[in-house]
Amino acid sequence: MKNIAIFASGRGSNAEKIIEYFKRHEGIARVCLIVSNKADAPVLDMATREGIDRHVIKKSTFYQTKDTLNLLHNYQIDLIVLAGFLWLVPSYLVEAYRGKIINIHPALLPKFGGKGMYGMNVHKAVKENGEKESGITIHYVNEAYDEGNIIFQAACEVAPEDQPKDIAHKVQHLEHLHFAPEIAKLLQQD
Ligand code: GRF
């Protein structure tokens, strides 16, 4: 049985799907901790509803101390899942959890990645570039934004009339469909 920590800054719809998936598929893993950099993030209310421990991090503590690492060790965390977490992961954490931190990106990397490429910025760029498809990328996290090795991708069609919000909708559908099962596959390979 593996222990997962989810780092999220926003709504937490992916976090919720992951929690529910592992409640339904007992024995593989459980989400034991939600970490957020925003004290008022809806993901924290969801954690409370789901009965999952939650922790808010401050920027100075995250970057200048190893408190977060101690917290993860206390929960015996095996895998860190970034689901809409916007801060760059500091190198002490990448080193301690090398190959054990994954992220989901709402586009087909290496296109449309890097600093500032999150949320609707990504979907607007996809539209402006006239892309015929977009999708999701699940990848390992290293010291740079969106550059770690790719684990899984799934694509969706972008129709000429699709607006950024339509692309967002299609991409989110793929995220909710694939993220949790891909995490389960990864953990079962271990
Ligand atoms: C997702 O689109 C994910 O790709 C990302 O941020 C978004 C988070 O959405 N990097 P939610 O908070 O899980 O609803």
Short mmCIF file of C-alpha atoms and ligand atoms in Angstrom, two decimals:
data_model
loop_
_atom_site.label_atom_id
_atom_site.label_comp_id
_atom_site.label_asym_id
_atom_site.label_seq_id
_atom_site.Cartn_x
_atom_site.Cartn_y
_atom_site.Cartn_z
CA MET A 1 0.00 0.00 0.00
CA LYS A 2 1.55 3.28 -1.17
CA ASN A 3 1.01 6.71 0.32
CA ILE A 4 0.29 9.62 -2.00
CA ALA A 5 0.53 13.35 -1.28
CA ILE A 6 -1.21 15.68 -3.73
CA PHE A 7 0.07 19.24 -4.17
CA ALA A 8 -2.60 21.56 -5.57
CA SER A 9 -3.28 25.28 -5.65
CA GLY A 10 -6.77 25.55 -7.07
CA ARG A 11 -10.08 23.86 -7.49
CA GLY A 12 -8.80 20.35 -7.03
CA SER A 13 -11.02 18.51 -9.47
CA ASN A 14 -8.12 16.23 -10.41
CA ALA A 15 -7.23 15.72 -6.76
CA GLU A 16 -10.82 14.72 -6.05
CA LYS A 17 -10.86 12.18 -8.90
CA ILE A 18 -7.61 10.66 -7.61
CA ILE A 19 -8.93 10.42 -4.04
CA GLU A 20 -12.14 8.79 -5.24
CA TYR A 21 -10.30 6.37 -7.53
CA PHE A 22 -8.11 5.03 -4.75
CA LYS A 23 -11.09 4.77 -2.39
CA ARG A 24 -12.75 2.56 -5.03
CA HIS A 25 -9.61 0.56 -5.84
CA GLU A 26 -8.51 -0.44 -2.38
CA GLY A 27 -5.10 -1.88 -1.70
CA ILE A 28 -3.01 -0.01 -4.28
CA ALA A 29 -2.58 3.36 -2.61
CA ARG A 30 -4.31 6.00 -0.58
CA VAL A 31 -4.12 9.77 -0.70
CA CYS A 32 -3.06 10.75 2.82
CA LEU A 33 -2.20 14.40 2.43
CA ILE A 34 -3.16 17.46 0.42
CA VAL A 35 -0.58 20.24 0.35
CA SER A 36 -1.53 23.69 -0.91
CA ASN A 37 0.18 27.03 -1.15
CA LYS A 38 -3.15 28.83 -0.91
CA ALA A 39 -5.00 28.88 2.40
CA ASP A 40 -8.32 29.60 0.67
CA ALA A 41 -7.98 27.11 -2.20
CA PRO A 42 -11.18 25.11 -2.79
CA VAL A 43 -9.03 21.94 -2.89
CA LEU A 44 -8.61 22.28 0.89
CA ASP A 45 -12.38 22.25 1.48
CA MET A 46 -12.60 19.18 -0.70
CA ALA A 47 -9.86 17.53 1.41
CA THR A 48 -11.88 18.22 4.55
CA ARG A 49 -15.03 16.74 2.96
CA GLU A 50 -13.08 13.64 1.95
CA GLY A 51 -11.46 13.30 5.38
CA ILE A 52 -7.92 13.79 4.06
CA ASP A 53 -5.27 15.65 6.09
CA ARG A 54 -4.36 19.04 4.66
CA HIS A 55 -1.41 21.33 5.00
CA VAL A 56 -0.78 24.89 3.81
CA ILE A 57 2.79 25.83 2.92
CA LYS A 58 4.35 29.27 2.96
CA LYS A 59 6.81 30.26 0.24
CA SER A 60 9.67 30.97 2.65
CA THR A 61 9.21 27.65 4.47
CA PHE A 62 8.95 25.73 1.20
CA TYR A 63 12.08 27.21 -0.39
CA GLN A 64 14.30 27.96 2.61
CA THR A 65 13.69 25.07 5.00
CA LYS A 66 13.22 21.32 4.77
CA ASP A 67 10.00 21.36 6.82
CA THR A 68 7.97 20.14 3.84
CA LEU A 69 10.32 17.19 3.39
CA ASN A 70 9.94 16.32 7.09
CA LEU A 71 6.18 16.52 6.71
CA LEU A 72 6.29 14.11 3.75
CA HIS A 73 8.52 11.73 5.68
CA ASN A 74 6.16 11.84 8.66
CA TYR A 75 3.36 10.65 6.39
CA GLN A 76 5.69 8.10 4.78
CA ILE A 77 4.83 9.50 1.35
CA ASP A 78 5.90 7.33 -1.59
CA LEU A 79 4.62 9.49 -4.44
CA ILE A 80 4.00 13.23 -4.81
CA VAL A 81 1.36 14.14 -7.37
CA LEU A 82 1.20 17.73 -8.61
CA ALA A 83 -2.33 18.50 -9.77
CA GLY A 84 -2.54 22.18 -10.55
CA PHE A 85 0.37 23.21 -8.30
CA LEU A 86 2.02 26.31 -9.70
CA TRP A 87 5.24 26.73 -7.71
CA LEU A 88 8.50 25.32 -9.00
CA VAL A 89 9.52 22.32 -6.87
CA PRO A 90 12.77 23.16 -5.02
CA SER A 91 15.79 21.01 -5.81
CA TYR A 92 16.09 19.51 -2.29
CA LEU A 93 12.63 18.00 -2.83
CA VAL A 94 13.32 16.85 -6.40
CA GLU A 95 16.50 15.13 -5.16
CA ALA A 96 14.81 13.47 -2.18
CA TYR A 97 11.92 12.24 -4.34
CA ARG A 98 13.70 11.75 -7.68
CA GLY A 99 11.37 9.77 -9.97
CA LYS A 100 8.64 9.97 -7.34
CA ILE A 101 7.12 13.33 -8.26
CA ILE A 102 4.75 13.56 -11.19
CA ASN A 103 2.77 16.39 -12.74
CA ILE A 104 -0.11 16.70 -15.15
CA HIS A 105 0.12 19.36 -17.84
CA PRO A 106 -2.92 20.40 -19.89
CA ALA A 107 -1.24 20.20 -23.33
CA LEU A 108 0.92 17.91 -25.41
CA LEU A 109 4.43 18.68 -24.14
CA PRO A 110 7.01 19.71 -25.23
CA LYS A 111 4.63 22.16 -26.89
CA PHE A 112 2.98 24.80 -24.70
CA GLY A 113 5.01 24.18 -21.54
CA GLY A 114 7.27 26.25 -19.30
CA LYS A 115 6.87 29.11 -16.86
CA GLY A 116 3.56 30.94 -17.18
CA MET A 117 2.01 28.16 -19.24
CA TYR A 118 -0.84 27.08 -17.02
CA GLY A 119 -4.62 27.14 -17.06
CA MET A 120 -6.27 29.18 -19.79
CA ASN A 121 -2.90 30.59 -20.94
CA VAL A 122 -2.18 27.17 -22.37
CA HIS A 123 -5.52 26.77 -24.13
CA LYS A 124 -5.36 30.32 -25.56
CA ALA A 125 -1.90 29.60 -26.97
CA VAL A 126 -3.13 26.33 -28.50
CA LYS A 127 -6.00 28.23 -30.17
CA GLU A 128 -3.78 31.10 -31.36
CA ASN A 129 -1.34 28.63 -32.85
CA GLY A 130 -4.12 26.97 -34.86
CA GLU A 131 -3.38 23.52 -33.42
CA LYS A 132 -5.51 20.65 -34.68
CA GLU A 133 -5.09 18.73 -31.45
CA SER A 134 -4.28 19.22 -27.81
CA GLY A 135 -4.31 16.88 -24.84
CA ILE A 136 -2.64 15.98 -21.58
CA THR A 137 0.86 15.04 -20.54
CA ILE A 138 1.73 13.21 -17.34
CA HIS A 139 5.44 13.57 -16.66
CA TYR A 140 8.13 13.26 -14.03
CA VAL A 141 9.13 16.47 -12.31
CA ASN A 142 12.68 17.73 -12.39
CA GLU A 143 14.27 21.07 -11.59
CA ALA A 144 12.74 22.86 -14.63
CA TYR A 145 9.08 23.56 -15.40
CA ASP A 146 7.48 20.85 -17.57
CA GLU A 147 10.74 19.25 -18.75
CA GLY A 148 10.84 15.92 -16.95
CA ASN A 149 10.46 12.63 -18.83
CA ILE A 150 7.04 11.96 -20.25
CA ILE A 151 5.09 9.05 -18.76
CA PHE A 152 1.82 9.27 -20.66
CA GLN A 153 0.01 11.44 -23.20
CA ALA A 154 -3.54 11.45 -24.55
CA ALA A 155 -4.81 13.71 -27.32
CA CYS A 156 -8.12 15.29 -28.27
CA GLU A 157 -9.18 17.01 -31.46
CA VAL A 158 -9.32 20.79 -31.58
CA ALA A 159 -12.01 21.87 -34.07
CA PRO A 160 -11.59 25.20 -35.91
CA GLU A 161 -14.58 26.66 -34.05
CA ASP A 162 -13.34 25.56 -30.59
CA GLN A 163 -12.65 28.44 -28.22
CA PRO A 164 -10.07 28.18 -25.41
CA LYS A 165 -12.81 27.25 -22.93
CA ASP A 166 -13.94 24.39 -25.21
CA ILE A 167 -10.37 23.13 -25.43
CA ALA A 168 -10.12 23.38 -21.62
CA HIS A 169 -13.25 21.29 -21.32
CA LYS A 170 -11.95 18.54 -23.63
CA VAL A 171 -8.57 18.49 -21.90
CA GLN A 172 -10.09 18.31 -18.45
CA HIS A 173 -12.19 15.35 -19.55
CA LEU A 174 -8.96 13.54 -20.51
CA GLU A 175 -7.33 14.49 -17.20
CA HIS A 176 -10.20 13.11 -15.16
CA LEU A 177 -10.28 9.96 -17.25
CA HIS A 178 -6.57 9.09 -17.25
CA PHE A 179 -4.68 10.63 -14.34
CA ALA A 180 -5.71 8.29 -11.52
CA PRO A 181 -5.40 5.02 -13.53
CA GLU A 182 -1.97 6.11 -14.79
CA ILE A 183 -0.88 6.77 -11.19
CA ALA A 184 -2.11 3.30 -10.25
CA LYS A 185 -0.13 1.74 -13.14
CA LEU A 186 3.02 3.55 -12.07
CA LEU A 187 2.69 2.42 -8.47
CA GLN A 188 2.02 -1.15 -9.49
CA GLN A 189 5.21 -1.22 -11.61
CA ASP A 190 7.23 -0.28 -8.56
C1 GRF B 1 -5.39 21.04 -14.58
O1 GRF B 1 -5.79 21.45 -15.83
C2 GRF B 1 -3.98 20.52 -14.61
O2 GRF B 1 -3.57 20.15 -15.87
C3 GRF B 1 -3.19 21.66 -14.14
O3 GRF B 1 -3.97 22.56 -13.46
C4 GRF B 1 -5.35 22.21 -13.61
C5 GRF B 1 -5.87 21.87 -12.27
O4 GRF B 1 -7.25 21.74 -12.24
N1 GRF B 1 -1.81 21.68 -14.27
P1 GRF B 1 -7.95 21.21 -10.93
O5 GRF B 1 -7.56 22.13 -9.78
O6 GRF B 1 -7.51 19.81 -10.70
O7 GRF B 1 -9.43 21.30 -11.20
#
